[in-house]
XYZ file of C-alpha atoms in Angstrom:
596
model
C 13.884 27.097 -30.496
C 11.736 30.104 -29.914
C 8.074 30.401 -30.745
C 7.185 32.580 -33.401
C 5.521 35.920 -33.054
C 2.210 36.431 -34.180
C 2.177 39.576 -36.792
C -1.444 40.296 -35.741
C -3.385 38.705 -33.294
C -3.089 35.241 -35.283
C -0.527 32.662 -33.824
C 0.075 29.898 -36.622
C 1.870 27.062 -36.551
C 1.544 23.666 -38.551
C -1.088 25.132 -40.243
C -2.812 26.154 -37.675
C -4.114 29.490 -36.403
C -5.097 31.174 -33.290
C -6.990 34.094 -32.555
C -4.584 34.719 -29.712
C -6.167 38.095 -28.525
C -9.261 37.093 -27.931
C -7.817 33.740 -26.215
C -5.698 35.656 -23.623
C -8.930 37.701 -23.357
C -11.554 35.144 -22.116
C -8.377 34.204 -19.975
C -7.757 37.464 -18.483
C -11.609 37.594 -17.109
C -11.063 34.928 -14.616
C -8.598 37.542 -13.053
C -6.088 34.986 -12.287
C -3.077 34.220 -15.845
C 0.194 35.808 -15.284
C 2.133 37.244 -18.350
C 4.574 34.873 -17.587
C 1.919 31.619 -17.435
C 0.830 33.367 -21.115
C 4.489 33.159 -22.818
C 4.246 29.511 -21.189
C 1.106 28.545 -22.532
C 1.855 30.359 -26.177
C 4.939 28.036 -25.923
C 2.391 24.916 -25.458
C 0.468 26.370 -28.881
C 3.475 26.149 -30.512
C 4.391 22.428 -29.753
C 7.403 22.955 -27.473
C 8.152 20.809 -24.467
C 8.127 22.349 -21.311
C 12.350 22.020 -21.170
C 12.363 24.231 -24.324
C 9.408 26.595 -22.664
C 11.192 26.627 -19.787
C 15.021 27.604 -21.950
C 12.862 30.378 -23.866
C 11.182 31.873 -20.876
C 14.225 31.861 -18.844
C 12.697 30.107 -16.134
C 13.219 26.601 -14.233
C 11.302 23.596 -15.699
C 9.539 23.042 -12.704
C 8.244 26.297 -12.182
C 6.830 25.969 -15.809
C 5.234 22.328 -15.203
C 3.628 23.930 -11.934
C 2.283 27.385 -13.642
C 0.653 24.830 -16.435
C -0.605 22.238 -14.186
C -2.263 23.994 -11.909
C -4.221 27.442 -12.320
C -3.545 27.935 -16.384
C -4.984 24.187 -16.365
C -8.003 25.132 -14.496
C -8.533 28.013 -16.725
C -8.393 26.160 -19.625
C -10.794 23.859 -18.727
C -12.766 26.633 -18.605
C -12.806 27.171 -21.441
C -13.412 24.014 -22.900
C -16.709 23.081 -21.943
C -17.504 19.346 -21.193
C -13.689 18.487 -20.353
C -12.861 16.781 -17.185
C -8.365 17.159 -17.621
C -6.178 18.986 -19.772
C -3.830 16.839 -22.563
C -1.463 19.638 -22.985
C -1.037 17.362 -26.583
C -4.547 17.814 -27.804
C -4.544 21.498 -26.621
C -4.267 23.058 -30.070
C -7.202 20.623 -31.533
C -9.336 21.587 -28.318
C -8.672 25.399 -28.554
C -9.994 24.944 -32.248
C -12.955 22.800 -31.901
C -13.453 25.977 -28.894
C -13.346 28.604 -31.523
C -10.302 29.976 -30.932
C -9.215 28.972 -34.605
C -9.126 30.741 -37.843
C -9.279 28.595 -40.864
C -11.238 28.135 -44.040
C -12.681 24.661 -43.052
C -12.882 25.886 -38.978
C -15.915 24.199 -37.397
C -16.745 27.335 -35.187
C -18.260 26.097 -31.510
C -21.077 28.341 -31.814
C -22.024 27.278 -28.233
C -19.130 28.752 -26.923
C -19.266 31.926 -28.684
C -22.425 32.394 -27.153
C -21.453 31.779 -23.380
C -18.426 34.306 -24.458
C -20.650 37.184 -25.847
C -23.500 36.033 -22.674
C -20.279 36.985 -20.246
C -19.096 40.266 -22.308
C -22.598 41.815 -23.185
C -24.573 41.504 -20.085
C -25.260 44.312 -17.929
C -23.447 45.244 -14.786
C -24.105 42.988 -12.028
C -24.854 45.214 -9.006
C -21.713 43.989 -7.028
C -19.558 45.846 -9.449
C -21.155 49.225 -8.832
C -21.957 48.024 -4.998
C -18.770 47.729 -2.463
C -20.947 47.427 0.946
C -19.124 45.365 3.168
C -22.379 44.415 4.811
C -23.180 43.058 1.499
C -22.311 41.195 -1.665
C -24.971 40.489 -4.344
C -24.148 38.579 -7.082
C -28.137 37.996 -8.587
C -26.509 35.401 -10.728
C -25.029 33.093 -8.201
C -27.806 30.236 -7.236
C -26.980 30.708 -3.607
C -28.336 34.230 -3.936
C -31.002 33.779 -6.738
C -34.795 33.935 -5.397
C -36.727 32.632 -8.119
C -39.637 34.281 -9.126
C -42.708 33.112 -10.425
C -44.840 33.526 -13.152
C -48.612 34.334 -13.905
C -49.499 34.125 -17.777
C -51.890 36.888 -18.629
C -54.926 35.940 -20.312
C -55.951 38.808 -22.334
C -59.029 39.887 -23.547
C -60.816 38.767 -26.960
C -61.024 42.525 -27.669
C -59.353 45.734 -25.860
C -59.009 49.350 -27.163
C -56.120 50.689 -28.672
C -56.082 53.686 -26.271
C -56.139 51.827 -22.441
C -54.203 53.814 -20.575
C -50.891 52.244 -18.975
C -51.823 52.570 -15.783
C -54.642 50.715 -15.954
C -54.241 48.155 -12.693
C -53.515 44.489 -13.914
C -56.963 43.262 -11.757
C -58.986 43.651 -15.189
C -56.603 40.757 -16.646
C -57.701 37.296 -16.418
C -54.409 35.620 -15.049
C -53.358 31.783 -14.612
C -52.130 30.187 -11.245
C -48.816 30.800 -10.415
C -46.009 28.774 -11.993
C -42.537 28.877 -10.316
C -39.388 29.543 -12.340
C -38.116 25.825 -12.551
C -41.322 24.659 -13.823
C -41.843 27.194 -16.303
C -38.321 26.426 -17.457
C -39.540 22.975 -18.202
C -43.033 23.158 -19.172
C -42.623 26.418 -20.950
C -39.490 26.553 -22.474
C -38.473 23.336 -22.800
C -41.315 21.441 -23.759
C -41.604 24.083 -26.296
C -45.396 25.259 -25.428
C -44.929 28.864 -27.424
C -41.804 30.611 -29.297
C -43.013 33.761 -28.551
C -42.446 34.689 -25.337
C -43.026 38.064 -22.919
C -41.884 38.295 -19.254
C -43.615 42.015 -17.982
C -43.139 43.337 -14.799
C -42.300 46.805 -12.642
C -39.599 48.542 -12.167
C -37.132 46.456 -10.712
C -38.848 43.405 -10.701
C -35.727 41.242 -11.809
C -36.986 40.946 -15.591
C -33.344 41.316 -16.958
C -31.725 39.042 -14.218
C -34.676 36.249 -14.739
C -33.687 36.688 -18.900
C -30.204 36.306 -17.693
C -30.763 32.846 -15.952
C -32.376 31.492 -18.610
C -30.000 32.424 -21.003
C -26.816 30.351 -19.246
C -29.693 27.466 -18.463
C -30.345 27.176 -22.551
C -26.448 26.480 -22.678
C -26.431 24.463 -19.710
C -28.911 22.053 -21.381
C -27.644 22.826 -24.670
C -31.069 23.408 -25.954
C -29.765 25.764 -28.084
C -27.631 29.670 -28.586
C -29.146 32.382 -27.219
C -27.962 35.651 -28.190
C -28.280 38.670 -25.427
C -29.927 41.643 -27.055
C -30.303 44.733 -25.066
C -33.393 46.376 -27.052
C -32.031 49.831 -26.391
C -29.081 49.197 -28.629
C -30.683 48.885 -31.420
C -31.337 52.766 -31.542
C -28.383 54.167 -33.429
C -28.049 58.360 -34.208
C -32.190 58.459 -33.682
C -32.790 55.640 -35.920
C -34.504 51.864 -35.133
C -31.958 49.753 -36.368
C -32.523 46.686 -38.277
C -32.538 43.650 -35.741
C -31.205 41.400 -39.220
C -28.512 44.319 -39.245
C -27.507 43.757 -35.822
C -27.211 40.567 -35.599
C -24.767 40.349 -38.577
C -23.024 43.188 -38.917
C -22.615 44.036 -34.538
C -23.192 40.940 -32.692
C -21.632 39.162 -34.743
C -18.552 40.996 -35.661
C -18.011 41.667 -32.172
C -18.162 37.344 -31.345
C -15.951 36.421 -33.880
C -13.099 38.621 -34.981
C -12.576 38.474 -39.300
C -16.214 37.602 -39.786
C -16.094 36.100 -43.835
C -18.996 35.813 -45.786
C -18.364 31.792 -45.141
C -18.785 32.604 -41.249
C -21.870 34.669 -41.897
C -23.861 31.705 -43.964
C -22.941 29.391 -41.586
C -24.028 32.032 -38.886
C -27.403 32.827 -40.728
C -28.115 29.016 -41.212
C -28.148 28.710 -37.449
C -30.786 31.223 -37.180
C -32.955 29.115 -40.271
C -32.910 25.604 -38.280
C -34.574 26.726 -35.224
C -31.064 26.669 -33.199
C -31.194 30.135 -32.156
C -32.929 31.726 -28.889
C -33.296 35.325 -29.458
C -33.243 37.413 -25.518
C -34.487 40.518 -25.918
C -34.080 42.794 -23.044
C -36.028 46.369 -22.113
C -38.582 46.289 -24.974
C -39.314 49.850 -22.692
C -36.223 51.387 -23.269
C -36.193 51.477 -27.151
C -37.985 54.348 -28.094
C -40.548 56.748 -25.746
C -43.222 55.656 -27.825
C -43.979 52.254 -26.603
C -46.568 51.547 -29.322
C -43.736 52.578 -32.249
C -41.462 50.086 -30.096
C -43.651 46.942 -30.079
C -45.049 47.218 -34.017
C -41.116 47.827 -34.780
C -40.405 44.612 -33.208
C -43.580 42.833 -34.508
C -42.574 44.043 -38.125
C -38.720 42.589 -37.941
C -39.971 39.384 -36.277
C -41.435 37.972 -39.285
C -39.991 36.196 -42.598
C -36.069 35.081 -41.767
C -36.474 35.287 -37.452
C -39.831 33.538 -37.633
C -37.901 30.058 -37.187
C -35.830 31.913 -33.978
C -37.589 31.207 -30.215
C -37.801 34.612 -28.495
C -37.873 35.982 -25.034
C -38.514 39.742 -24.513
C -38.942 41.454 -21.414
C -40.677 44.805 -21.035
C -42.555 46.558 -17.917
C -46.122 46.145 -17.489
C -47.302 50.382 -18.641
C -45.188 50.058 -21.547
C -46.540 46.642 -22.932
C -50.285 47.607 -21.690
C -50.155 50.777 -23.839
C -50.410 48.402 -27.202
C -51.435 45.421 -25.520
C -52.668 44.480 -29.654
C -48.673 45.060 -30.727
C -47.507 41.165 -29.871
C -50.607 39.400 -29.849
C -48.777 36.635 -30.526
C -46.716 36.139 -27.905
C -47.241 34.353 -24.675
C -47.446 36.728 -21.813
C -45.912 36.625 -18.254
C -46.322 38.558 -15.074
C -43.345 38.088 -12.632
C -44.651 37.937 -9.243
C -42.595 39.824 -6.586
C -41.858 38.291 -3.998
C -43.829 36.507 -1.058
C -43.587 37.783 2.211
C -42.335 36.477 4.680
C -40.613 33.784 3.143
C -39.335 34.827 -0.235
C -38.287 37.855 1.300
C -36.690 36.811 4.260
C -35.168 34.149 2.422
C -33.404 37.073 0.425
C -32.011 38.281 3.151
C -30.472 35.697 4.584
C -28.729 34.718 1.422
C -27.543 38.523 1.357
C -25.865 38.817 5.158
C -24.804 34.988 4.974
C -20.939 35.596 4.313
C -20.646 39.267 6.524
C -22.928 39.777 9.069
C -25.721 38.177 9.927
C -26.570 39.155 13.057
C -27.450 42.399 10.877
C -29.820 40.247 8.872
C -31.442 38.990 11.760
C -31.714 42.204 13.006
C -33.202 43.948 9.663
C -35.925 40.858 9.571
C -37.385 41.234 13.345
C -37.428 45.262 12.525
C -39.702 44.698 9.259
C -41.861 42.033 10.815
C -43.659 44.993 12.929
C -46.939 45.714 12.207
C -46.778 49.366 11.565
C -44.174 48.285 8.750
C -46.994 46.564 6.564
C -46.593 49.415 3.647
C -43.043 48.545 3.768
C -43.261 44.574 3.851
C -45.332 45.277 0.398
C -42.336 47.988 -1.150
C -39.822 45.854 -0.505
C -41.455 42.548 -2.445
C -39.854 44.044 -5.272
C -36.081 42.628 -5.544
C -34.289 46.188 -6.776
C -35.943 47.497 -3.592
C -35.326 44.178 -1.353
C -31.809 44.959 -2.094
C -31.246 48.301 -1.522
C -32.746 48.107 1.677
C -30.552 45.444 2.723
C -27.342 47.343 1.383
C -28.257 50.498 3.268
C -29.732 48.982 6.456
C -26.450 48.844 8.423
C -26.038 52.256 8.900
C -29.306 53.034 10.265
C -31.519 51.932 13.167
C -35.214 52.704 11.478
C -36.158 51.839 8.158
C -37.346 54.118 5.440
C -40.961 55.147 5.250
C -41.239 56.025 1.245
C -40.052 54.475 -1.935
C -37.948 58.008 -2.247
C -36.656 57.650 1.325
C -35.071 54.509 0.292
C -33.669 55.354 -3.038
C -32.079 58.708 -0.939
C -30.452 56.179 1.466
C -29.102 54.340 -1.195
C -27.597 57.008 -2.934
C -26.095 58.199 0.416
C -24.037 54.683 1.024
C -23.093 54.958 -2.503
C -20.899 58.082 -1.959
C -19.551 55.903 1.249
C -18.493 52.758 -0.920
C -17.200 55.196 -3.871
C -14.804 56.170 -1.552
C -12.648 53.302 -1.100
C -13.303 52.340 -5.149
C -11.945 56.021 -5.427
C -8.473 54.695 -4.085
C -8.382 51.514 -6.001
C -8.630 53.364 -8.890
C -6.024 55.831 -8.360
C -8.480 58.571 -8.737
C -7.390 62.147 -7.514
C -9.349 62.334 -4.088
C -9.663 66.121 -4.940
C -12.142 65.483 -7.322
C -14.398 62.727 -5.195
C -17.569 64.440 -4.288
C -17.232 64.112 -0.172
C -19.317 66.780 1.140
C -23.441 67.118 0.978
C -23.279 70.240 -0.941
C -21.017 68.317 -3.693
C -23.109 65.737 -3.632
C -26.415 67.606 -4.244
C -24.915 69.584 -6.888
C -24.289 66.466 -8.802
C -27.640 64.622 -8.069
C -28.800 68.058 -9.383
C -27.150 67.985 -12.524
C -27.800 64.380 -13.323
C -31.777 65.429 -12.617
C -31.531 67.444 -15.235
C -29.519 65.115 -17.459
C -32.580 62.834 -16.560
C -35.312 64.602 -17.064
C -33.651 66.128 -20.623
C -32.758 62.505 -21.383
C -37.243 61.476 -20.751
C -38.514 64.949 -22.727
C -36.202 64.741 -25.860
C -34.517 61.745 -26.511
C -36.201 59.205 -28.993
C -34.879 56.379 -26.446
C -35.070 57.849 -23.022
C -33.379 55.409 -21.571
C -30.283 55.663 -24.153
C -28.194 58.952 -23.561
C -26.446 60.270 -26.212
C -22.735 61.681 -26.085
C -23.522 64.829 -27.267
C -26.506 65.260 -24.443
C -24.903 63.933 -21.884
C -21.829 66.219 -22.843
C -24.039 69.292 -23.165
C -25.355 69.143 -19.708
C -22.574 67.344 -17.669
C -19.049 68.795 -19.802
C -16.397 67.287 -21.179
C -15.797 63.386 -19.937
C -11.538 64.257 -20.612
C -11.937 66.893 -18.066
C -11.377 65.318 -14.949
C -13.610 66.619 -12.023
C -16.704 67.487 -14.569
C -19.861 66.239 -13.840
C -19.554 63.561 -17.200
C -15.937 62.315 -15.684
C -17.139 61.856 -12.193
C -20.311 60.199 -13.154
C -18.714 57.946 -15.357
C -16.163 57.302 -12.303
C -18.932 56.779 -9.765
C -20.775 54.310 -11.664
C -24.314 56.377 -12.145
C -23.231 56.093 -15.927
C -22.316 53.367 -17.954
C -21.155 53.075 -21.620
C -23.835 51.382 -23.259
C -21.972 51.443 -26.617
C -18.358 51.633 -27.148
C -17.612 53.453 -30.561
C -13.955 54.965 -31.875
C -16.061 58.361 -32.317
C -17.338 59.727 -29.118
C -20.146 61.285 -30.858
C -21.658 58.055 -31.385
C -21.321 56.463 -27.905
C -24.380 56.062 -25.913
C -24.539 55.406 -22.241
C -27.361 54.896 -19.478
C -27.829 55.093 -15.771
C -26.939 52.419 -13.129
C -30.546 51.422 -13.739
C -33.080 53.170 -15.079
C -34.930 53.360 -11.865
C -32.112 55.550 -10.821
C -32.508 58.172 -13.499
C -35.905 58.358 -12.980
C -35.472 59.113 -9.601
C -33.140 61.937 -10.110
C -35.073 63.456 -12.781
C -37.962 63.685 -9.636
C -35.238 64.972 -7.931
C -34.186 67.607 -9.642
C -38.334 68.575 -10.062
C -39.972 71.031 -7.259
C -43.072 72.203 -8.280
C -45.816 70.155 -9.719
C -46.315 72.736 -12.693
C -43.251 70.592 -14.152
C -45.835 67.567 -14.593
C -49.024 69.582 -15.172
C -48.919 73.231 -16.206
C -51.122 75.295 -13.891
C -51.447 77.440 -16.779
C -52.369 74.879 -19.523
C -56.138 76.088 -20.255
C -56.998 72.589 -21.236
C -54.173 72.269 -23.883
C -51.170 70.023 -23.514
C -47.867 72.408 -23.597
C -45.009 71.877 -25.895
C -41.939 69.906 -24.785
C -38.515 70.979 -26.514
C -38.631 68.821 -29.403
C -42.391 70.567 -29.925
C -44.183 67.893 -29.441
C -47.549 68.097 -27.558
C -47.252 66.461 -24.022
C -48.041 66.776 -20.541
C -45.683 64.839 -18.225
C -47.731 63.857 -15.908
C -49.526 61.201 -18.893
C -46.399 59.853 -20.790
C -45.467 56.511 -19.485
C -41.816 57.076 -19.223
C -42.444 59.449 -16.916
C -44.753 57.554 -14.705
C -42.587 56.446 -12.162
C -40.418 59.095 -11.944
C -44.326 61.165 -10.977
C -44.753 58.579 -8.454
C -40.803 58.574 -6.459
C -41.669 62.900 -6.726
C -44.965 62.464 -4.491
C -42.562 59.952 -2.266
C -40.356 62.897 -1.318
C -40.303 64.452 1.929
C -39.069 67.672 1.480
C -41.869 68.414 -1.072
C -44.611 70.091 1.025
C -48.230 67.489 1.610
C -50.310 70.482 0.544
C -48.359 71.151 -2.535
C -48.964 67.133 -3.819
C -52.374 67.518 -2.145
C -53.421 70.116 -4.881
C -51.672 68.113 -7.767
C -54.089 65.576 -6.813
C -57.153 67.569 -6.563
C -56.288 69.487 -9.978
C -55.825 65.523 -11.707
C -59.176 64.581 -10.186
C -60.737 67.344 -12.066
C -58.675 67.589 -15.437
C -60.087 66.417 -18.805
C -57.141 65.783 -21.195
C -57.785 66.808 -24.509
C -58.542 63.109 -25.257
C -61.305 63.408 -23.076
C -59.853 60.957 -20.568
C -59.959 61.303 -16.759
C -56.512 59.884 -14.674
C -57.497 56.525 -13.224
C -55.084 56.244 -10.723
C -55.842 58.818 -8.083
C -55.836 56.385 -4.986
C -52.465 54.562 -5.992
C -50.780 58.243 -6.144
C -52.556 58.812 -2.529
C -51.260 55.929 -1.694
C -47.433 56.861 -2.554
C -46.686 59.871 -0.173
């Protein structure tokens, strides 16, 4: 007796069907099933014993009883959350009640659809792009995680429209401290608001925070959060629909077939107060922050008004139309606290290579003269490039830009044994300086093209990255090896090229190379503006140097060495005594002092 074979990716048997290819999918990420343990396990969906398995496999019984007893059974279990043993009998029901079941009547485990989309749709974790052997970050794993806490912002009865974004946070009244666990349990639990905003810098773990709480909501089953990168939701220059997304993307990508039956039961979920909306990088929708935050103010009303929601955003961006979500909750993450937090960090980092290193790296940034330092590095994205780079050198970095340029260098080292793995043409790999630079070069430009023109600066079209970097087919072009390296990532997949959209590693990192790829200050304020802003190359009236997307990539420029002091040194002097054409004066002339 031979099982039957599936003429799609539906197995059915006894009137029952399987969505095999996404089954063998969620299998296949645990890195471990064999073909061979699939054919044995499709044999199991079918109802055969494992003597007639074993007959239509053309293997020994007991190597069958083995493969499904021991690792298919642990992935299985896996998969079938709240299971302590398999009953290879009950299999089919289980895999059902799981969601991997097409039918009319199905019961879909919305639950697990969730934790499957949480697993496919979250960004990168750094160890995939990372290969230091010094290291290994996983942010995700508790044995790494430093939990952050929170301050909630009190804001003011009344604020103008206009403050500027980088208006220092001292003029906010702000709560005690609350660490992470409690505000899990007072906060979200309990409840207390559901309308919530985590703000922070750069870096400041804001996604990898989102994505904790997000697998603790389906640890305590308080309900299905659905992972929403904000940027997404730009599509060929337009603001998608959030009710559009949900139904006709997120969802068709969770479930495959999606009837109009799955979508009411889908939509009812969202009506009884069963669904936790995530919404990550409120910042990297569109460049106008203010257009961002009334767009998600206007879409959060009527149907998603039953729907708890996190969103995280940085600090400039949110300040700039503080008035935009008045109604949410607001929290500050904290960086961390040095020494222990920090040090802490560290240890978790070196504790399965080499911690002597560690030790090492924590006596070195204890000195006193490395007090500008102990602040920088408070921030996590920072704590952890540090610690990824610190192996191969005996001082640490003086600048913000020093560090990111170390970084970059040890990613070219770990690149190269990924290069092999991947059975890449070592031709192509970028091994010397001068190949290097030439691609940091080009990807400044992508950058800074990517913060002037694009209505989401942080979302890179196809056709712009393809006009500046070449054809992504072509191996050795600028597109194929960045997308090789790991500085680019597809942020959506689409049949037509034209419509994919990618980003950067993080968009720290393309800010960085757009400063880069910048040598004069004239690039951030025209010497010869005469009091008017210029034009950018959409024509629209701007001067750098005051949009908030390009704030920090102003502040890692000043950072950089190789720019001369007396060149930043008149920047400064020319800001102190420029009047925009809004008549407003920049505030922060000591923090930029401060930053080279």
């Amino acid at each position: 007796m031979s099982p039957p074979s599936p003429q799609s990716s539906l197995f059915e048997q006894a009137g029952q069907r399987f969505d095999l290819d996404r089954l063998r999918s969620d299998l296949e990420r645990t890195g471990k099933i064999t073909p061979k343990n699939w054919e044995y396990l499709k044999g199991i969906l079918c109802g055969l014993d494992q003597e007639e398995i074993a007959e239509q496999c053309f293997a020994a019984k007991g190597t069958v009883k083995t493969a499904l007893t021991r690792g298919v059974k642990e992935q299985i279990l896996e998969l079938l959350l709240g299971k302590s043993e398999v009953d290879w009998k009950r299999l089919p029901a289980w895999l059902i009640e799981a969601g991997y079941g097409i039918g009319k009547n199905h019961h879909i485990n919305w639950q697990q659809v969730c934790r499957g989309m949480l697993d496919h749709q979250k960004k990168l974790s750094t160890n995939e792009v990372i290969a230091s052997k010094a290291m290994q970050f996983d942010l995700l794993d508790d044995e790494i995680f430093v939990s952050l806490a929170l301050v909630e912002r009190k804001e003011p009865d009344r604020l103008s429209q206009d403050v500027h974004p980088t208006r220092s946070l001292e003029r906010y009244e702000e709560k005690p401290p609350i660490e992470y666990e409690a505000f899990r349990e007072q906060v979200l639990r309990q409840g207390e608001s559901d309308r919530i905003a985590i703000i922070g810098e750069p870096g400041a773990g804001k996604t990898t925070l989102l994505q904790h709480i997000a697998l603790w909501i389906l640890e305590q089953r308080l309900g299905l959060p659905i992972w929403i990168s904000l940027g997404d939701l730009i599509k060929s220059g337009e603001l998608q629909r959030l009710k559009d997304y949900l139904t006709q993307v997120w969802l068709e990508d969770a479930i495959p077939n999606v009837t109009e039956e799955v979508k009411s039961v889908f939509l009812n979920q969202l009506n009884h107060q069963r669904v936790w909306l995530l919404l990550d990088g409120a910042d990297e929708m569109v460049a106008s922050s203010g257009i961002a935050l009334r767009e998600i103010h206007k879409q959060l009303g009527s149907w998603l008004s039953q729907s708890s929601i996190v969103l995280t955003c940085r600090i400039n961006v949110w300040d700039a139309d503080i008035n935009a979500l008045r109604d949410f909750q607001t929290y500050r993450t904290k960086e961390f606290c040095y020494p222990a937090q920090v040090e802490q960090f560290i240890k978790s980092g070196f504790r399965k290579s080499n911690q002597p290193s560690g030790e090492r790296l924590k006596t070195e940034l204890a000195k006193t003269e490395h007090g500008r330092l102990q602040q920088l590095v408070r921030n996590p994205l920072r704590l952890m490039m540090l610690c990824t780079t610190w192996h191969e050198h005996k001082s640490l970095p003086a600048t913000k830009a020093e560090l990111y340029g170390r970084f970059i260098n040890e990613f070219y080292k770990w690149n190269k044994t990924k290069w092999k793995k991947k059975d890449l043409n070592y031709a192509f790999f970028p091994n010397t300086k001068a190949k290097q630079e030439k691609l940091t070069q080009a990807l400044g430009r992508l950058a800074c093209r990517a913060l002037d023109e694009e209505e989401a600066p942080f979302r890179l079209s196809h056709n712009l990255v393809f006009n500046e970097l070449g054809d992504p087919e072509d191996d050795g072009s600028e597109f194929w090896l960045a997308l090789n390296l790991g500085w680019l990532q597809i942020a959506r997949n689409a049949d037509k090229s034209s419509e994919k959209v990618y980003t950067f590693f993080h968009p720290t990192f393309q800010e960085y190379f757009a400063a880069f790829s910048i040598n004069d200050w004239d690039d951030f304020l025209p010497r010869d503006h005469q009091d008017k802003p210029t034009k950018n190359r959409k024509g629209k009236d701007t001067y750098r140097i005051f949009e908030q997307h390009w704030k920090e990539a102003f502040l890692l420029w000043l950072g950089r060495k190789e720019i001369e002091l007396d060149l930043k040194e008149k920047l400064i002097q020319k800001l102190i005594s420029f009047s925009s054409h809004s008549g407003k004066f920049y505030e922060s002339i000591p923090i930029l002092q401060d930053s080279f």
